[in-house]
Short mmCIF file of C-alpha atoms and ligand atoms in Angstrom, two decimals:
data_model
loop_
_atom_site.label_atom_id
_atom_site.label_comp_id
_atom_site.label_asym_id
_atom_site.label_seq_id
_atom_site.Cartn_x
_atom_site.Cartn_y
_atom_site.Cartn_z
CA UNK A 62 -12.89 13.47 -8.40
CA UNK A 63 -15.75 11.91 -6.34
CA UNK A 64 -17.99 14.39 -4.57
CA UNK A 65 -17.55 14.40 -0.78
CA UNK A 66 -19.19 12.19 1.79
CA UNK A 67 -21.54 14.72 3.40
CA UNK A 68 -22.96 14.19 6.89
CA UNK A 69 -25.86 16.10 8.45
CA UNK A 70 -25.52 16.15 12.24
CA UNK A 71 -22.33 16.14 14.29
CA UNK A 72 -22.96 13.85 17.23
CA UNK A 73 -22.74 10.10 17.88
CA UNK A 74 -23.85 8.74 14.51
CA UNK A 75 -22.48 11.55 12.34
CA UNK A 76 -19.02 11.85 13.87
CA UNK A 77 -18.57 8.06 14.13
CA UNK A 78 -19.23 7.85 10.40
CA UNK A 79 -16.91 10.77 9.65
CA UNK A 80 -14.02 9.34 11.68
CA UNK A 81 -14.38 5.83 10.28
CA UNK A 82 -14.73 6.94 6.65
CA UNK A 83 -11.60 9.09 7.00
CA UNK A 84 -9.66 6.25 8.63
CA UNK A 85 -10.62 3.77 5.92
CA UNK A 86 -10.27 6.13 2.98
CA UNK A 87 -8.06 9.11 3.93
CA UNK A 88 -8.29 10.63 0.43
CA UNK A 89 -12.07 10.95 0.51
CA UNK A 90 -13.32 14.41 1.44
CA UNK A 91 -15.70 14.25 4.43
CA UNK A 92 -17.86 17.28 5.20
CA UNK A 93 -20.00 17.45 8.36
CA UNK A 94 -22.69 20.10 8.85
CA UNK A 95 -23.76 20.60 12.46
CA UNK A 96 -26.29 23.33 13.17
CA UNK A 97 -25.19 23.82 16.79
CA UNK A 98 -21.81 24.48 18.37
CA UNK A 99 -21.36 21.16 20.18
CA UNK A 100 -20.11 18.05 18.39
CA UNK A 101 -19.32 14.52 19.56
CA UNK A 102 -20.90 15.10 22.97
CA UNK A 103 -22.18 12.48 25.40
CA UNK A 104 -25.80 13.51 26.03
CA UNK A 105 -25.95 10.44 28.31
CA UNK A 106 -23.69 12.23 30.78
CA UNK A 107 -25.90 15.33 31.11
CA UNK A 108 -27.92 14.16 34.16
CA UNK A 109 -24.59 13.56 35.95
CA UNK A 110 -23.48 17.08 35.09
CA UNK A 111 -26.65 18.46 36.69
CA UNK A 112 -26.11 16.11 39.64
CA UNK A 113 -22.61 17.53 40.13
CA UNK A 114 -20.65 14.35 39.38
CA UNK A 115 -19.27 15.81 36.14
CA UNK A 116 -17.55 19.14 36.75
CA UNK A 117 -17.64 20.77 33.31
CA UNK A 118 -20.01 20.36 30.40
CA UNK A 119 -16.91 20.27 28.16
CA UNK A 120 -15.89 17.03 29.92
CA UNK A 121 -18.74 15.34 28.04
CA UNK A 122 -17.11 16.05 24.68
CA UNK A 123 -15.30 12.97 23.32
CA UNK A 124 -13.42 14.62 20.45
CA UNK A 125 -13.21 18.41 20.05
CA UNK A 126 -13.97 20.25 16.79
CA UNK A 127 -10.27 21.17 16.53
CA UNK A 128 -9.25 17.51 16.85
CA UNK A 129 -11.70 16.53 14.11
CA UNK A 130 -10.37 19.27 11.82
CA UNK A 131 -6.66 19.12 12.56
CA UNK A 132 -6.01 15.48 13.50
CA UNK A 133 -8.74 13.63 11.58
CA UNK A 134 -8.90 15.89 8.52
CA UNK A 135 -12.70 16.16 8.70
CA UNK A 136 -14.19 19.32 7.17
CA UNK A 137 -16.43 20.01 10.17
CA UNK A 138 -18.65 23.07 9.94
CA UNK A 139 -20.52 24.00 13.10
CA UNK A 140 -23.24 26.64 12.95
CA UNK A 141 -24.30 25.19 9.57
CA UNK A 142 -27.89 23.98 9.24
CA UNK A 143 -28.93 21.78 6.32
CA UNK A 144 -32.36 23.01 5.26
CA UNK A 145 -33.03 20.84 2.21
CA UNK A 146 -31.84 17.71 0.42
CA UNK A 147 -32.17 17.16 -3.32
CA UNK A 148 -31.52 13.44 -3.85
CA UNK A 149 -31.85 13.75 -7.67
CA UNK A 150 -29.31 16.58 -8.00
CA UNK A 151 -27.31 15.06 -5.08
CA UNK A 152 -26.97 18.32 -3.19
CA UNK A 153 -27.86 19.66 0.24
CA UNK A 154 -28.82 23.27 0.86
CA UNK A 155 -27.07 24.83 3.84
CA UNK A 156 -27.79 27.95 5.92
CA UNK A 157 -24.87 29.54 7.76
CA UNK A 158 -24.49 33.09 9.08
CA UNK A 159 -27.37 34.32 6.95
CA UNK A 160 -25.83 32.85 3.79
CA UNK A 161 -27.35 29.97 1.83
CA UNK A 162 -25.41 27.64 -0.47
CA UNK A 163 -25.68 24.24 -2.14
CA UNK A 164 -23.20 21.49 -1.35
CA UNK A 165 -22.87 18.53 -3.75
CA UNK A 166 -22.41 15.06 -2.25
CA UNK A 167 -21.31 11.67 -3.50
CA UNK A 168 -22.75 9.90 -0.46
CA UNK A 169 -24.96 11.47 2.18
CA UNK A 170 -25.60 10.46 5.79
CA UNK A 171 -28.60 11.87 7.62
CA UNK A 172 -27.72 11.80 11.32
CA UNK A 173 -30.08 14.48 12.58
CA UNK A 174 -30.97 12.68 15.82
CA UNK A 175 -34.18 13.18 17.73
CA UNK A 176 -35.76 15.95 19.77
CA UNK A 177 -37.62 15.94 23.06
CA UNK A 178 -41.37 15.59 22.66
CA UNK A 179 -43.13 18.74 23.87
CA UNK A 180 -46.80 18.02 24.60
CA UNK A 181 -49.08 21.05 24.08
CA UNK A 182 -48.99 21.97 27.78
CA UNK A 183 -50.11 25.42 28.75
CA UNK A 184 -47.22 27.27 30.37
CA UNK A 185 -44.45 25.36 28.57
CA UNK A 186 -42.75 28.69 27.87
CA UNK A 187 -42.58 29.74 31.55
CA UNK A 188 -39.13 30.26 33.00
CA UNK A 189 -38.07 27.14 34.89
CA UNK A 190 -39.69 24.63 32.50
CA UNK A 191 -37.12 22.55 30.63
CA UNK A 192 -36.65 19.55 28.43
CA UNK A 193 -33.25 17.81 28.46
CA UNK A 194 -31.94 16.92 25.03
CA UNK A 195 -29.13 19.31 24.15
CA UNK A 196 -25.98 20.40 25.95
CA UNK A 197 -27.37 23.95 26.05
CA UNK A 198 -30.43 22.67 27.91
CA UNK A 199 -28.22 20.84 30.42
CA UNK A 200 -26.32 24.09 30.91
CA UNK A 201 -29.56 26.04 31.36
CA UNK A 202 -30.88 23.58 33.99
CA UNK A 203 -27.59 23.67 35.87
CA UNK A 204 -27.56 27.51 35.80
CA UNK A 205 -31.17 27.61 36.97
CA UNK A 206 -30.45 25.29 39.91
CA UNK A 207 -27.36 27.30 40.86
CA UNK A 208 -28.86 30.74 40.54
CA UNK A 209 -32.54 30.29 41.43
CA UNK A 210 -32.06 27.62 44.11
CA UNK A 211 -35.40 25.87 43.49
CA UNK A 212 -36.77 24.03 46.51
CA UNK A 213 -39.25 21.83 44.61
CA UNK A 214 -39.00 20.15 41.23
CA UNK A 215 -41.52 18.24 39.16
CA UNK A 216 -40.40 15.70 36.60
CA UNK A 217 -42.97 14.86 33.95
CA UNK A 218 -42.37 11.32 32.68
CA UNK A 219 -40.96 8.25 34.40
CA UNK A 220 -38.70 7.06 31.59
CA UNK A 221 -34.96 6.73 32.04
CA UNK A 222 -34.30 10.47 31.67
CA UNK A 223 -36.95 11.20 34.34
CA UNK A 224 -35.45 8.63 36.71
CA UNK A 225 -31.88 9.90 36.20
CA UNK A 226 -32.98 13.50 36.68
CA UNK A 227 -34.91 12.58 39.86
CA UNK A 228 -31.67 11.27 41.33
CA UNK A 229 -29.70 14.30 40.11
CA UNK A 230 -32.10 16.86 41.57
CA UNK A 231 -32.54 15.04 44.92
CA UNK A 232 -28.75 15.06 45.14
CA UNK A 233 -28.90 18.85 44.68
CA UNK A 234 -31.12 19.10 47.78
CA UNK A 235 -34.40 19.61 45.91
CA UNK A 236 -37.75 17.99 46.83
CA UNK A 237 -38.64 16.00 43.70
CA UNK A 238 -42.01 14.75 42.46
CA UNK A 239 -42.30 12.51 39.42
CA UNK A 240 -45.54 12.32 37.42
CA UNK A 241 -46.09 9.31 35.14
CA UNK A 242 -49.37 8.88 33.30
CA UNK A 243 -48.97 5.09 32.86
CA UNK A 244 -49.39 2.58 35.73
CA UNK A 245 -45.62 2.12 35.94
CA UNK A 246 -42.33 3.92 35.34
CA UNK A 247 -39.59 2.55 33.02
CA UNK A 248 -42.20 0.99 30.76
CA UNK A 249 -39.78 -1.02 28.54
CA UNK A 250 -38.12 -2.63 31.60
CA UNK A 251 -41.09 -4.84 32.59
CA UNK A 252 -43.23 -4.96 35.70
CA UNK A 253 -40.84 -6.59 38.23
CA UNK A 254 -37.99 -4.18 37.52
CA UNK A 255 -40.22 -1.12 37.26
CA UNK A 256 -41.97 -1.75 40.58
CA UNK A 257 -38.64 -2.38 42.38
CA UNK A 258 -37.27 0.92 41.06
CA UNK A 259 -40.52 2.72 41.94
CA UNK A 260 -40.31 1.49 45.56
CA UNK A 261 -36.68 2.57 45.71
CA UNK A 262 -37.43 6.06 44.37
CA UNK A 263 -40.02 6.46 47.13
CA UNK A 264 -37.53 5.23 49.76
CA UNK A 265 -35.17 7.94 48.53
CA UNK A 266 -37.82 10.59 49.14
CA UNK A 267 -39.14 11.00 45.59
CA UNK A 268 -42.86 11.73 45.55
CA UNK A 269 -43.87 9.37 42.74
CA UNK A 270 -47.32 9.70 41.18
CA UNK A 271 -48.34 6.90 38.81
CA UNK A 272 -51.38 7.09 36.51
CA UNK A 273 -51.22 10.85 36.90
CA UNK A 274 -51.41 12.99 33.79
CA UNK A 275 -49.96 16.49 33.84
CA UNK A 276 -52.11 19.06 32.03
CA UNK A 277 -49.96 22.17 32.12
CA UNK A 278 -47.96 24.61 34.19
CA UNK A 279 -48.99 27.76 36.03
CA UNK A 280 -47.13 30.85 37.17
CA UNK A 281 -46.42 34.46 36.33
CA UNK A 282 -43.35 34.52 34.05
CA UNK A 283 -41.80 31.77 36.16
CA UNK A 284 -43.26 28.32 36.81
CA UNK A 285 -44.96 27.94 40.18
CA UNK A 286 -47.37 25.02 39.79
CA UNK A 287 -47.97 21.83 37.87
CA UNK A 288 -51.59 21.40 36.87
CA UNK A 289 -53.04 17.89 37.26
CA UNK A 290 -56.55 16.76 36.33
CA UNK A 291 -58.09 17.82 39.64
CA UNK A 292 -55.22 19.26 41.62
CA UNK A 293 -52.27 21.61 41.35
CA UNK A 294 -48.92 21.07 43.03
CA UNK A 295 -46.08 23.53 43.63
CA UNK A 296 -42.92 23.33 41.56
CA UNK A 297 -40.08 25.86 41.21
CA UNK A 298 -38.48 23.78 38.45
CA UNK A 299 -39.99 21.40 35.89
CA UNK A 300 -38.20 18.89 33.64
CA UNK A 301 -40.35 17.32 30.94
CA UNK A 302 -39.05 13.94 29.76
CA UNK A 303 -41.86 12.24 27.90
CA UNK A 304 -39.91 10.69 25.06
CA UNK A 305 -38.28 11.74 21.82
CA UNK A 306 -39.38 12.20 18.23
CA UNK A 307 -36.96 11.46 15.37
CA UNK A 308 -35.87 14.49 13.32
CA UNK A 309 -37.16 13.28 9.96
CA UNK A 310 -38.57 16.41 8.34
CA UNK A 311 -35.55 17.03 6.07
CA UNK A 312 -35.69 13.44 4.82
CA UNK A 313 -39.46 13.39 4.42
CA UNK A 314 -39.49 16.62 2.39
CA UNK A 315 -36.82 15.11 0.12
CA UNK A 316 -38.95 12.04 -0.63
CA UNK A 317 -36.90 9.73 1.58
CA UNK A 318 -39.13 6.98 2.97
CA UNK A 319 -40.09 6.77 6.62
CA UNK A 320 -40.81 3.39 8.15
CA UNK A 321 -43.68 2.12 10.31
CA UNK A 322 -42.24 3.69 13.48
CA UNK A 323 -42.10 7.17 11.89
CA UNK A 324 -38.28 7.16 11.79
CA UNK A 325 -36.30 6.97 8.52
CA UNK A 326 -36.54 3.51 6.91
CA UNK A 327 -33.17 1.86 6.27
CA UNK A 328 -31.86 -1.48 5.03
CA UNK A 329 -29.30 -3.55 6.89
CA UNK A 330 -26.52 -1.23 5.68
CA UNK A 331 -28.32 1.91 6.85
CA UNK A 332 -29.32 2.79 3.26
CA UNK A 333 -32.55 4.67 2.60
CA UNK A 334 -34.63 4.27 -0.57
CA UNK A 335 -31.88 6.28 -2.33
CA UNK A 336 -28.76 4.19 -3.01
CA UNK A 337 -26.33 6.91 -1.89
CA UNK A 338 -28.33 8.34 1.03
CA UNK A 339 -27.88 6.70 4.45
CA UNK A 340 -29.51 7.39 7.81
CA UNK A 341 -28.28 6.41 11.27
CA UNK A 342 -28.86 7.01 14.94
CA UNK A 343 -31.90 8.46 16.65
CA UNK A 344 -33.47 9.61 13.36
CA UNK A 345 -33.45 6.13 11.81
CA UNK A 346 -34.95 2.69 12.17
CA UNK A 347 -32.98 -0.51 12.77
CA UNK A 348 -34.30 -4.04 12.45
CA UNK A 349 -35.00 -5.70 15.79
CA UNK A 350 -32.87 -8.82 16.16
CA UNK A 351 -35.73 -10.83 17.69
CA UNK A 352 -38.72 -9.78 15.60
CA UNK A 353 -36.84 -8.92 12.41
CA UNK A 354 -39.19 -5.94 12.14
CA UNK A 355 -38.12 -2.29 11.88
CA UNK A 356 -37.84 -0.64 15.29
CA UNK A 357 -36.85 2.76 16.65
CA UNK A 358 -34.64 2.48 19.73
CA UNK A 359 -32.89 5.83 20.15
CA UNK A 360 -29.79 4.86 22.14
CA UNK A 361 -26.13 5.80 21.97
CA UNK A 362 -24.44 2.53 21.00
CA UNK A 363 -26.96 1.97 18.20
CA UNK A 364 -26.04 5.41 16.82
CA UNK A 365 -22.28 4.95 17.19
CA UNK A 366 -22.33 1.46 15.67
CA UNK A 367 -24.51 2.41 12.72
CA UNK A 368 -22.41 5.51 12.01
CA UNK A 369 -19.21 3.48 12.13
CA UNK A 370 -20.64 0.79 9.82
CA UNK A 371 -21.85 3.39 7.32
CA UNK A 372 -18.42 5.08 7.36
CA UNK A 373 -16.92 1.69 6.43
CA UNK A 374 -19.53 1.04 3.74
CA UNK A 375 -19.01 4.46 2.16
CA UNK A 376 -15.26 3.78 2.14
CA UNK A 377 -15.89 0.73 -0.04
CA UNK A 378 -16.39 -2.18 2.40
CA UNK A 379 -20.16 -2.84 2.77
CA UNK A 380 -20.81 -3.42 6.49
CA UNK A 381 -24.20 -4.10 8.13
CA UNK A 382 -25.21 -1.73 10.94
CA UNK A 383 -26.05 -4.63 13.23
CA UNK A 384 -29.70 -4.31 14.25
CA UNK A 385 -31.02 -3.55 17.72
CA UNK A 386 -31.93 -5.73 20.69
CA UNK A 387 -33.17 -2.69 22.63
CA UNK A 388 -30.57 -3.27 25.33
CA UNK A 389 -30.70 -0.47 27.89
CA UNK A 390 -29.47 0.23 31.42
CA UNK A 391 -30.28 2.93 33.96
CA UNK A 392 -29.13 3.93 37.44
CA UNK A 393 -31.69 5.00 40.03
CA UNK A 394 -29.94 6.05 43.25
CA UNK A 395 -28.56 2.78 44.73
CA UNK A 396 -30.20 0.53 42.14
CA UNK A 397 -29.38 -0.40 38.58
CA UNK A 398 -31.96 -1.66 36.11
CA UNK A 399 -31.35 -3.15 32.68
CA UNK A 400 -33.29 -4.81 29.89
CA UNK A 401 -32.80 -6.47 26.53
CA UNK A 402 -34.88 -8.06 23.78
CA UNK A 403 -38.63 -8.56 23.90
CA UNK A 404 -40.28 -8.62 27.32
CA UNK A 405 -43.88 -7.85 26.47
CA UNK A 406 -46.22 -10.83 25.91
CA UNK A 407 -48.29 -9.10 23.24
CA UNK A 408 -45.20 -8.03 21.28
CA UNK A 409 -43.75 -11.56 21.44
CA UNK A 410 -47.07 -13.06 20.28
CA UNK A 411 -47.32 -10.54 17.42
CA UNK A 412 -43.89 -11.75 16.28
CA UNK A 413 -45.13 -15.36 16.26
CA UNK A 414 -43.69 -16.54 19.61
CA UNK A 415 -45.41 -18.23 22.52
CA UNK A 416 -43.79 -16.37 25.44
CA UNK A 417 -43.05 -17.98 28.79
CA UNK A 418 -41.19 -16.22 31.57
CA UNK A 419 -39.80 -16.52 35.05
CA UNK A 420 -38.80 -13.96 37.67
CA UNK A 421 -36.25 -15.03 40.29
CA UNK A 422 -34.31 -13.40 43.11
CA UNK A 423 -30.72 -14.55 43.42
CA UNK A 424 -27.69 -13.41 45.41
CA UNK A 425 -24.91 -11.66 43.52
CA UNK A 426 -22.21 -13.56 45.51
CA UNK A 427 -22.12 -16.71 47.69
CA UNK A 428 -23.80 -16.42 51.11
CA UNK A 429 -20.44 -16.59 52.95
CA UNK A 430 -18.79 -13.79 50.98
CA UNK A 431 -19.27 -10.19 52.20
CA UNK A 432 -21.29 -7.72 50.19
CA UNK A 433 -23.80 -10.01 48.46
CA UNK A 434 -26.98 -8.25 47.38
CA UNK A 435 -30.11 -9.50 45.67
CA UNK A 436 -30.59 -9.40 41.92
CA UNK A 437 -34.06 -9.86 40.46
CA UNK A 438 -33.97 -11.44 37.00
CA UNK A 439 -36.91 -11.80 34.63
CA UNK A 440 -36.12 -14.10 31.71
CA UNK A 441 -38.46 -14.50 28.73
CA UNK A 442 -38.29 -17.26 26.13
CA UNK A 443 -40.38 -18.84 23.40
CA UNK A 444 -42.23 -21.77 24.97
CA UNK A 445 -42.07 -23.84 21.82
CA UNK A 446 -38.47 -23.46 20.59
CA UNK A 447 -36.89 -22.39 23.87
CA UNK A 448 -35.30 -19.39 22.14
CA UNK A 449 -34.32 -16.62 24.57
CA UNK A 450 -36.40 -13.54 23.76
CA UNK A 451 -35.36 -11.06 26.42
CA UNK A 452 -34.64 -10.25 30.04
CA UNK A 453 -34.77 -7.57 32.65
CA UNK A 454 -32.66 -7.30 35.80
CA UNK A 455 -32.69 -5.00 38.81
CA UNK A 456 -30.46 -4.81 41.86
CA UNK A 457 -27.77 -2.91 43.69
CA UNK A 458 -24.89 -4.48 41.78
CA UNK A 459 -24.24 -6.64 38.77
CA UNK A 460 -26.97 -5.44 36.42
CA UNK A 461 -24.48 -5.39 33.52
CA UNK A 462 -25.12 -9.16 33.57
CA UNK A 463 -27.87 -8.19 31.12
CA UNK A 464 -25.12 -8.30 28.48
CA UNK A 465 -24.99 -12.10 28.81
CA UNK A 466 -28.66 -12.26 27.84
CA UNK A 467 -28.20 -9.62 25.12
CA UNK A 468 -25.53 -11.90 23.64
CA UNK A 469 -27.90 -14.87 23.87
CA UNK A 470 -30.63 -12.83 22.17
CA UNK A 471 -28.31 -11.83 19.32
CA UNK A 472 -27.01 -15.39 18.93
CA UNK A 473 -30.55 -16.84 19.06
CA UNK A 474 -29.58 -19.18 21.89
CA UNK A 475 -32.16 -21.38 23.60
CA UNK A 476 -32.68 -21.29 27.36
CA UNK A 477 -30.82 -24.63 27.62
CA UNK A 478 -27.86 -23.18 25.70
CA UNK A 479 -27.88 -20.09 27.92
CA UNK A 480 -27.98 -22.31 31.05
CA UNK A 481 -25.00 -24.24 29.72
CA UNK A 482 -22.73 -21.23 29.14
CA UNK A 483 -19.37 -21.42 30.86
CA UNK A 484 -19.48 -18.12 32.78
CA UNK A 485 -16.77 -16.90 35.13
CA UNK A 486 -17.04 -17.74 38.81
CA UNK A 487 -15.12 -16.84 41.97
CA UNK A 488 -16.76 -15.86 45.31
CA UNK A 489 -15.93 -12.11 45.18
CA UNK A 490 -17.77 -11.82 41.84
CA UNK A 491 -20.69 -14.24 41.71
CA UNK A 492 -22.16 -17.46 43.05
CA UNK A 493 -21.13 -20.59 41.19
CA UNK A 494 -24.45 -20.44 39.32
CA UNK A 495 -24.61 -16.84 38.14
CA UNK A 496 -28.11 -15.32 38.64
CA UNK A 497 -28.64 -15.39 34.85
CA UNK A 498 -27.85 -19.12 34.77
CA UNK A 499 -30.17 -19.69 37.74
CA UNK A 500 -33.00 -17.92 35.89
CA UNK A 501 -32.32 -20.13 32.84
CA UNK A 502 -32.33 -23.29 35.04
CA UNK A 503 -35.70 -22.31 36.50
CA UNK A 504 -37.25 -21.44 33.13
CA UNK A 505 -35.87 -24.46 31.26
P1 FAD D 610 -28.09 13.41 18.35
O1 FAD D 610 -27.21 13.10 19.50
O2 FAD D 610 -29.46 13.86 18.56
O3 FAD D 610 -27.31 14.36 17.34
C1 FAD D 610 -27.91 14.85 16.19
C2 FAD D 610 -27.19 16.13 15.82
O4 FAD D 610 -27.71 16.57 14.57
C3 FAD D 610 -27.43 17.26 16.80
O5 FAD D 610 -26.19 17.76 17.25
C4 FAD D 610 -28.22 18.29 15.99
O6 FAD D 610 -27.89 19.64 16.36
C5 FAD D 610 -27.79 17.99 14.56
N1 FAD D 610 -28.76 18.38 13.55
C6 FAD D 610 -30.09 18.08 13.52
N2 FAD D 610 -30.66 18.58 12.40
C7 FAD D 610 -29.68 19.20 11.71
C8 FAD D 610 -29.65 19.92 10.47
N3 FAD D 610 -30.74 20.06 9.74
N4 FAD D 610 -28.47 20.45 10.06
C9 FAD D 610 -27.33 20.29 10.81
N5 FAD D 610 -27.32 19.64 11.99
C10 FAD D 610 -28.47 19.08 12.43
N6 FAD D 610 -28.36 6.55 25.31
C11 FAD D 610 -27.82 5.44 25.86
O7 FAD D 610 -27.57 4.47 25.14
N7 FAD D 610 -27.53 5.38 27.20
C12 FAD D 610 -27.78 6.42 28.03
O8 FAD D 610 -27.51 6.35 29.24
C13 FAD D 610 -28.37 7.59 27.49
N8 FAD D 610 -28.66 8.64 28.29
C14 FAD D 610 -29.21 9.76 27.73
C15 FAD D 610 -29.52 10.82 28.57
C16 FAD D 610 -30.10 11.96 28.06
C17 FAD D 610 -30.45 13.09 28.97
C18 FAD D 610 -30.33 12.07 26.65
C19 FAD D 610 -30.94 13.30 26.07
C20 FAD D 610 -30.03 11.02 25.81
C21 FAD D 610 -29.47 9.86 26.35
N9 FAD D 610 -29.17 8.76 25.54
C22 FAD D 610 -28.64 7.62 26.10
C23 FAD D 610 -29.47 8.77 24.10
C24 FAD D 610 -28.24 9.13 23.27
O9 FAD D 610 -27.73 10.35 23.72
C25 FAD D 610 -28.66 9.21 21.81
O10 FAD D 610 -29.10 7.94 21.41
C26 FAD D 610 -27.50 9.65 20.89
O11 FAD D 610 -27.07 10.93 21.23
C27 FAD D 610 -27.98 9.65 19.44
O12 FAD D 610 -26.98 10.18 18.62
P2 FAD D 610 -27.34 10.77 17.18
O13 FAD D 610 -26.05 11.16 16.57
O14 FAD D 610 -28.23 9.85 16.46
O15 FAD D 610 -28.26 12.04 17.45
#
């Protein structure tokens, strides 16, 4: 009998692979080792739990451990940490309840995710200083807000987690400051979108400090201040959101190759340099659909899709994981912001393109129809071929229109082909020329 399909990590990538492999090949044994207690949870919903829009942390769980075990026949073992992989012997070594054992595998998926980056700040261990990566951390922040009733909060990092947490904590009645060391927040979203969101955060009362590096935290047992280069500001609560690092140590120690981004290198099927070892999700690279180069874009759909594809491949039907366009979307109070593809001039040039771009403001509905708001669209294309490279949009409604451009990016459409798409129109939904089509008309 074939050795089981073994999966390390029980969230988006791991459980998608487990479910799909079982569906495609019910006779194959699938074993998942998850070191924590939570599986199949939506980390993306955690800021909304802290905000109070999601009542229970359990609501973020898509499929419970019992459902995996009883309905999907997955041998799911929580509280089991994989501490080593031997790709020659085809075993993983597992620690559980003080016991250690070896588990043979036929195929292996590494889906260990990523962890929050923790800069070497003094005072990181003070009570009231958090990162937000795991469900337990979301729980701890929520408990802290409930029990300690902080009046001021500092968010370190103006990425999407920082922006979502700013909204959540303002909603909880807390005075929020955000510190970003770069000249703008939401770096991957481009200048026009980032500056619109920054203005909006300030309008909502967020004290936003750009080009401001945090150096550490002060306090006795509990955090009281955030130390800046030449100043210190009060904070009863701190959330550090300065990016994530892929969990690659297990793979690296086993001789599994990492790629140029530092995440696990994979081919188009999610395979590593070992034929029967796959990697997916936040721990792994994916090829970028525009540059064709390996990239590390730790987002949920990428993880779910890759896991699902690998589950299908392992069940005998080789299926590519799909690549990444870096499509992302974030809510900031009354605004939405979204991006896809390549927006940065230098990155486009490095990939051999000659980028041209346009930024337009367009109404989301005709002037005579109630409720129209303004959408700002930045569209980037290759000046020579006309190929659509990427876009960013920001506005109060309709930012999911980014998906039209994401589709164009995947399909390698030119700006003229994008402009010529037959998109839906009726006054309650959009003007006759959708803002994306208008941007394409202007850039063409
Ligand atoms: P993870 O979710 O990190 O899961 C990996 C699992 O592996 C963990 O449960 C871990 O305990 C386990 N593990 C690690 N090492 C071992 C080991 N040695 N043995 C056993 N188990 C192990 N993405 C979006 O696309 N949109 C969003 O709006 C969005 N919002 C987010 C908001 C927040 C606050 C956070 C933190 C993330 C957000 N994300 C969002 C990112 C998204 O959650 C991740 O891309 C997704 O969870 C990745 O899934 P994964 O399975 O690769 O890894």
